[in-house]
Amino acid sequence: MKQVFGRPRVLNDVVMHYCPGCHHGVIHRLIGEVVDELGIAERTIGIAPVGCSVLAYNYFNLDFVQAAHGRAPAVATGIKRALPDRVVFTYQGDGDLAAIGTAEVVHAAMRSERITVVFVNNAVFGMTSGQMAPTTLVGQKTTTTPWGRDARVHGHPLRVAEMLAALYGPAYIARVSVHTPAQVMKAKKCLEKAFRTQLEDRGFSMVEFVSNCPTNWGLSPLDSVRWLEENMLKYYPLGEFKLPEEVA
Amino acid sequence: MKQVFGRPRVLNDVVMHYCPGCHHGVIHRLIGEVVDELGIAERTIGIAPVGCSVLAYNYFNLDFVQAAHGRAPAVATGIKRALPDRVVFTYQGDGDLAAIGTAEVVHAAMRSERITVVFVNNAVFGMTSGQMAPTTLVGQKTTTTPWGRDARVHGHPLRVAEMLAALYGPAYIARVSVHTPAQVMKAKKCLEKAFRTQLEDRGFSMVEFVSNCPTNWGLSPLDSVRWLEENMLKYYPLGEFKLPEEVA
Amino acid sequence: MTREFLLAGFGGQGVMSLGMVLTYAGMLEGRQVSWMPSYGPEQRGGTANCSVIISTEPIGCPVVTEPDVLVAMNPPSWERFCGAVRPGGLAVVNSSMVKVSRAREDIRLTQIPATSLAEGLGNLRMANMVVLGALVGLTGVVGMDSVKKALDKVFPGREHLVAANRAALDKGLAWVTGGAAAGAAG
Amino acid sequence: MTREFLLAGFGGQGVMSLGMVLTYAGMLEGRQVSWMPSYGPEQRGGTANCSVIISTEPIGCPVVTEPDVLVAMNPPSWERFCGAVRPGGLAVVNSSMVKVSRAREDIRLTQIPATSLAEGLGNLRMANMVVLGALVGLTGVVGMDSVKKALDKVFPGREHLVAANRAALDKGLAWVTGGAAAGAAG
Amino acid sequence: MQKVVFREDRCKGCELCTAVCPQKIIHMGEGLNRQGYHPAKVDDQEKCTSCTLCARVCPDMVIEVYR
Amino acid sequence: MQKVVFREDRCKGCELCTAVCPQKIIHMGEGLNRQGYHPAKVDDQEKCTSCTLCARVCPDMVIEVYR
Amino acid sequence: MMKGNEAIGEAAIVAGCRCFFGYPITPQNELPEYMARRLPEVGGVFVQAESEVAAINMVYGAAAAGARAMTSSSSPGVSLKQEGISYLSACELPCVVVNMVRGGPGLGGIQPAQSDYFQATRGGGHGDYRTLVYGAASVQELVDLTIEAFDAADRYRNPVLLLADGILGQMMEPAVFPDSPPLPPPAKPWAVTGASGRPRNLINSLILQPDMLEAHNWRLMEKFRQIEEREVRWEEDQLDDAELVVVAYGTTARVVRAALGAARREGLKVGLLRPITLWPFPAQPLRRLKRARAVLTVEMSTGQMVEDVRLAVEGRLPVQFYGRTGGVVPTPREVLARIKEIAGELAQEAGGRK
Amino acid sequence: MMKGNEAIGEAAIVAGCRCFFGYPITPQNELPEYMARRLPEVGGVFVQAESEVAAINMVYGAAAAGARAMTSSSSPGVSLKQEGISYLSACELPCVVVNMVRGGPGLGGIQPAQSDYFQATRGGGHGDYRTLVYGAASVQELVDLTIEAFDAADRYRNPVLLLADGILGQMMEPAVFPDSPPLPPPAKPWAVTGASGRPRNLINSLILQPDMLEAHNWRLMEKFRQIEEREVRWEEDQLDDAELVVVAYGTTARVVRAALGAARREGLKVGLLRPITLWPFPAQPLRRLKRARAVLTVEMSTGQMVEDVRLAVEGRLPVQFYGRTGGVVPTPREVLARIKEIAGELAQEAGGRK
Ligand SMILES: Cc1ncc(C[n+]2csc(CCOP(=O)(O)OP(=O)(O)O)c2C)c(N)n1
Ligand SMILES: Cc1ncc(C[n+]2csc(CCOP(=O)(O)OP(=O)(O)O)c2C)c(N)n1
Ligand code: SF4
Ligand code: SF4
Ligand code: SF4
Ligand code: SF4
Ligand code: SF4
Ligand code: SF4
Ligand SMILES: [Mg+2]
Ligand SMILES: [Mg+2]
């Protein structure tokens, strides 16, 4: 018998600090698989800004940079411009990318920086214990929207993939989820395309993961998956929003 | 004979510091006309962040706040939330709104802040003497793109109206110009709609003015108008990108 | 006179409210008091703890690192803190969950099957109040009356909870004072 | 010995390069030199000015507020700075554009129709070099040789421009030294 | 009577008005105004239709129009 | 032979794997592992089809699959 | 009893604050979360901003509109507010900024620290400005100083900083709330509220003419001088006969106070000076010490306030320093040990002199 | 001859800087503009960032990748970089940050100032960190110090600040450029370049355990102590017999030097101490003054460096202050007047004593 599924080589064999059932772990694994399969571990540099995944650097056996909250795309720009033949990716939450880091991601996308952004949208600030994120759904209760997000007061949630797809700059934008095995496979394909977009020098790529936060949603992991499917996916449709033009 | 055209009452009768032929003056006048006609001068508060129009406060006989570079939408949010029955508008350049202030305008739009943003896109940092703006056209020479903006290096210009129109939050988004009398009239209509959107509490409104900067484009005013028409308008199509839904 | 408590357990075991009721009781008796939770990502690990100080003097640092009294509701808490108890101090251990292996000679140790006792009362979540009852008996730092009054402060308006808590307190007290009170409560 | 110059005019009148050639000339003669433009939004108003200092000692602040020598190429410059000239100093005024109304008793005043003279040379933009030629004659702060060498530094590789500039310099010098040189140049 | 009044000392000589006048009656003056610009002028007031187009594109609110 | 191997001490008891197993053979164990969770288990290895679905949704890389 | 973070919120509401703009960061989240719940109940406004930069600029807007406005954050977030604070001071806009200081630099940790003292007292932002800075040492003082902060901010039309740390923010202690602020908020005829029935108002810090900007700056400085004169606050504990004076604020002062009792019991003549205002720093009590022979500064930093202590004593007394940093809170025992060490040296010296 | 701003750029290129990230602001625009032209010619990278915050974080990235990286701005923009500078110092990343200081606070003006001294020398960002700060006084010194700054940044793995103002940035003076830096840039085995043939590298400032963060902080402090010991730089001008010592840096020092000549000609025994490093501040020369009877600090601020002067003299000498601010540059004449005033007082005092 041979092993048909196991830990990606590039991931360290350690316990991760994420809560039970948190999708961060699945997304980490997918990155690991793609990096392994593309054979780019020795020239890949990851960037972990602040969020539950700030400790991601402990899990990847890759050169890593911890970045200030929201600034990962700027840090990635600095690295990529200094070392254009390396593969650079950021791993950012929705607080990080869609709140404080809005300008940085929009401009990295506009400039067509040859970086790959992994965007984990769990509709909440996980690390700081459950405040509203820009992506929090209308009606969703958080510690700073105790009566639920009110569209009148807080506005409607930000759809980052759609917003960035409206720009000329980005080459590849997709939204995926990992809440079923089938979606996991699809997500991996998209992630691979994103990295390939960078490897083929076609421009900026981003994959938005619609993710969960059982802890701060106050749901069991299984319930969180159901809630994600029934609520998140309605507002955040999955799909590819932008594909790189064929290089002439 | 009676006067059929003159200075709006709300504008002070002083010489403005703008360069000859600069559209900032026309846009100021349009705001003045709309404020006069809506009869809202006594409850309107303007916000001038940094840019050539930082001194706008000298020209409007309105309560005014000078704001830090890029932060006008946040300042406007503070004022409007404190005084919801006042009319609040910002007057921002493309460096201000589309570079350093990207996050602030995106989030004010997302939150549907009841403010009106007047966005003057002249494809250059005017006040600081002609550096590239996010809206600088591909090929356009500036002091920081001495060989012209190169899409590979600097990315394609940011189309703010389109980007914000991709959000759920904003109620009214239009792009206008003032380079012909007909466009001036259209622009005024759009500006009025934007202020009405606020007055009727329908949400965030923005009017993007495709404008000129003869000084930093290195063109005579008349040539700048021609250049605007032939180059700017191709990349920045005029029109209304978002209209407020009818209030039920 | 200053008494410093360190109360530790799993997230759901109610050590925070245990501490809060104790603190309020001290306040009601006119003492200087403070309550201080551990905070930050260590919460994510599952264990939680809080410091309580009850004193006749102004309170310095509210973080208790060398408790006079340790309450350990679960094994990791005991592992982590048993060494920190001040010589001559007291450790109260939830013996339903914690097997005390290494014993310290220089401290008092009370093992109370708080979870089982609470189960007996029909509510596992009352284990914290069972321990608090025991603490009243063991330390005398606050009176049972004050503790019961404090309950109203911590759970205002939740009458049924208060009643159940009172029963648990009595049970804990009875357990350490030798069953008389327990009998009375039963 | 320190000589401080303030050179002022419209944006297009070339006062910046006037200053720069003068400064380089000073440098070529082994003096300490500095050149400093006014900067910021006042440029937008249309007038521009720069400070030049040529000295045998290290230069303190490069901003000249009380010039030994003022060059005023247009009316607003004259209005603004004529009062600032140090008593005993020199003002060189482009009389093609500036009508000197208020005269100061305590300074030397030279009126030179720089724009007209430049026009005579076929290039209005040479008025600045005409004035520089005059300055050489009037102040002797630098020699004409150095000035001509300095031209190469300021306009490297632009031969035809250099030639035209040289002619303008000579014309200015001749004008203040009484026509002899002008004749020679003609 | 004047149909268009140019406040000459406010004019910055940008010429934008000259390009839009359907009557082509606006021309730039010879002299310099206080600000140092050649100001725009209409001599032939008769021909003016009071269409306001010039005034609408003038950035410096130089022009008043009467009818 | 084991087709699915669960590294029990790594399991956080989230149950995500149980929901996706087409064979419905994954169940949560009784005891607590070192981390204090009830770990997922497959007793009936025979029934496992090595489909890898469980492993793909496991956030903690607990599951290895053999075929 | 209330958590320190929540007590600040309730005190702000008592003080008439109805506008709060925040962005999450540990260890101050309970404050914005409290405001999110409480402010709507009293007709106030809570906005979770998109960043700390946006939050301070929302405060700028609300303050310009005449509201009592507030924001809070912790160290990295407060660094991001420096431009905004400089603007607020330049425009003479009152507001309150809370910093629940955590271990730094960089992302650092989330445990208590006092390593933002320089930033707070020297103006981490650009230009010649100062902010009144309070350092609280108990939940009650968080309440009192929050109310006072709003008052002082309005009185001087300047931002006021309130510094504490995660211990004070997370702990519960009894605290009493007044029913209303000591003084009603003053009228603000300068505020931008729409120019109705009055000449228009302008909030602005752009002053391109150097002489005018200089005049503005000296006027601000005169105000800051007044603050130095009138607002300096401290607490003395057994300074009268103290041979060794310990200087400490906030959480550290609580620890030192605990050590002090023990030291006194051992017969050591030790006293405590607890600055309540960090700027203006209470130099006065250090300048008029009679019997002191040494000063010990204790901080949760590698040594920042100690500079103000040195500036105050101007070489007249030796100034020692004991610091813990990175989130480590000194224990009374360590402080006592350090006190004894110094007391020992002093005794030896005195012995030697005899 | 070169403009100061451009001279910095050329010097950076000589020093091996190939990565520049900037955002426009007056009066430093000539520097990024120069880099936009020059860097592509030498295979370098110029990125106009979307903001100062983004620029400093691009520097962080490039520095992490092992490049010599740089950014520049002026006062309000530098305030926005404070979080980033704190991160760079925490992560021990070398870089050079230029601040062409302008009048503040707030938007202020664009004329020369020295009112960001506190921010620069006390760490405007959060946490226990320091940055080496150079203050240049001529175009040549801008060149020399820029090269030195890159060197020192790499040597200590810490950001280095270079302070000047619009005068120095806009003026032209003769300047000589070396062909290459004095030392080749060191190897950076710690840089993130892809973990090929070595264990992976990590750039990080998150240290949640207080004891570990404390150890990190003390290690940084030890480095800062070394900088204090080894890098302090100043220039003395006629200090030996000076009864009045003037302390001034940058543009102000140029003005004072001009006044000094005049004062000496009038027989006044005046000398100048010109700090070249603002942090570490050159306290040594002030501590070993023999004949000095007073110190006068001259700054373009309402008084910031004067604190360091006070800390240095520790009450042994009276410390006077003369400041202009808001963009006003003091003239030699005013400074001379102030010198004479103080000299007069000293004479009177001496007379009185006799
Ligand atoms: C400048 C700054 N502001 C705020 C914080 C506090 N902070 C840490 S993580 C975080 C947001 C986390 O949310 P998200 O990015 O969605 O990641 P998640 O934890 O949900 O995966 C915040 C606000 C910080 N570290 N730095
Ligand atoms: C924090 C900060 N960064 C930079 C500047 C300098 N600055 C002033 S205006 C401006 C941009 C002006 O361009 P734009 O907004 O397009 O207005 P325009 O002048 O073109 O009308 C910049 C970068 C500043 N004042 N503050
Ligand atoms: S808090 Fe939420 S996002 Fe963070 S690890 Fe836990 S479940 Fe995942
Ligand atoms: S610089 Fe450009 S934008 Fe600014 S006033 Fe002049 S023409 Fe207008
Ligand atoms: S009003 Fe019309 S016709 Fe008259 S001058 Fe103006 S543009 Fe020409
Ligand atoms: S448009 Fe106005 S400013 Fe321009 S030339 Fe005509 S009148 Fe003068
Ligand atoms: S591999 Fe497939 S069949 Fe086997 S346990 Fe996993 S999900 Fe079930
Ligand atoms: S998905 Fe993984 S962690 Fe969750 S229960 Fe199954 S094996 Fe355990
Ligand atoms: Mg999130
Ligand atoms: Mg612009």
Short mmCIF file of C-alpha atoms in Angstrom, two decimals, chain G residues 102-106 108-109 112-113 115 300-302 304 324-328, chain H residues 86 89-92 126-130 205 207 209-225:
data_model
loop_
_atom_site.label_atom_id
_atom_site.label_comp_id
_atom_site.label_asym_id
_atom_site.label_seq_id
_atom_site.Cartn_x
_atom_site.Cartn_y
_atom_site.Cartn_z
CA ARG G 102 1.81 46.69 25.56
CA GLY G 103 5.28 45.26 25.12
CA GLY G 104 7.10 46.52 22.06
CA PRO G 105 8.76 47.48 19.79
CA GLY G 106 7.21 46.10 16.62
CA GLY G 108 5.90 42.71 20.45
CA GLY G 109 3.54 41.14 22.94
CA PRO G 112 1.72 45.33 30.31
CA ALA G 113 4.46 47.80 29.51
CA SER G 115 7.64 51.69 26.99
CA MET G 300 8.27 48.76 32.85
CA SER G 301 10.69 49.83 30.13
CA THR G 302 14.41 49.95 29.57
CA GLN G 304 12.38 56.34 29.68
CA ARG G 324 11.53 45.29 33.52
CA THR G 325 10.26 45.25 30.01
CA GLY G 326 8.60 43.26 27.27
CA GLY G 327 5.49 42.61 29.34
CA VAL G 328 7.22 41.49 32.53
CA SER H 86 9.45 50.50 15.39
CA SER H 89 14.12 48.20 14.84
CA ALA H 90 12.35 45.30 16.56
CA CYS H 91 13.19 42.96 13.68
CA GLU H 92 16.74 44.31 13.46
CA HIS H 126 6.12 52.54 20.42
CA GLY H 127 8.33 50.40 22.56
CA ASP H 128 11.90 50.37 23.77
CA TYR H 129 13.98 51.13 20.74
CA ARG H 130 16.35 53.77 19.46
CA SER H 205 8.91 40.84 16.11
CA ILE H 207 7.23 37.52 21.00
CA GLN H 209 6.22 35.34 26.17
CA PRO H 210 7.13 38.36 28.28
CA ASP H 211 10.40 36.88 29.48
CA MET H 212 11.51 36.20 25.93
CA LEU H 213 10.44 39.61 24.75
CA GLU H 214 12.29 41.11 27.68
CA ALA H 215 15.45 39.23 26.79
CA HIS H 216 15.08 40.47 23.22
CA ASN H 217 14.64 44.03 24.45
CA TRP H 218 17.70 43.96 26.67
CA ARG H 219 19.69 42.51 23.81
CA LEU H 220 18.56 45.42 21.63
CA MET H 221 19.44 47.80 24.46
CA GLU H 222 22.93 46.39 24.63
CA LYS H 223 23.26 47.16 20.93
CA PHE H 224 22.01 50.69 21.51
CA ARG H 225 24.54 51.06 24.31
#
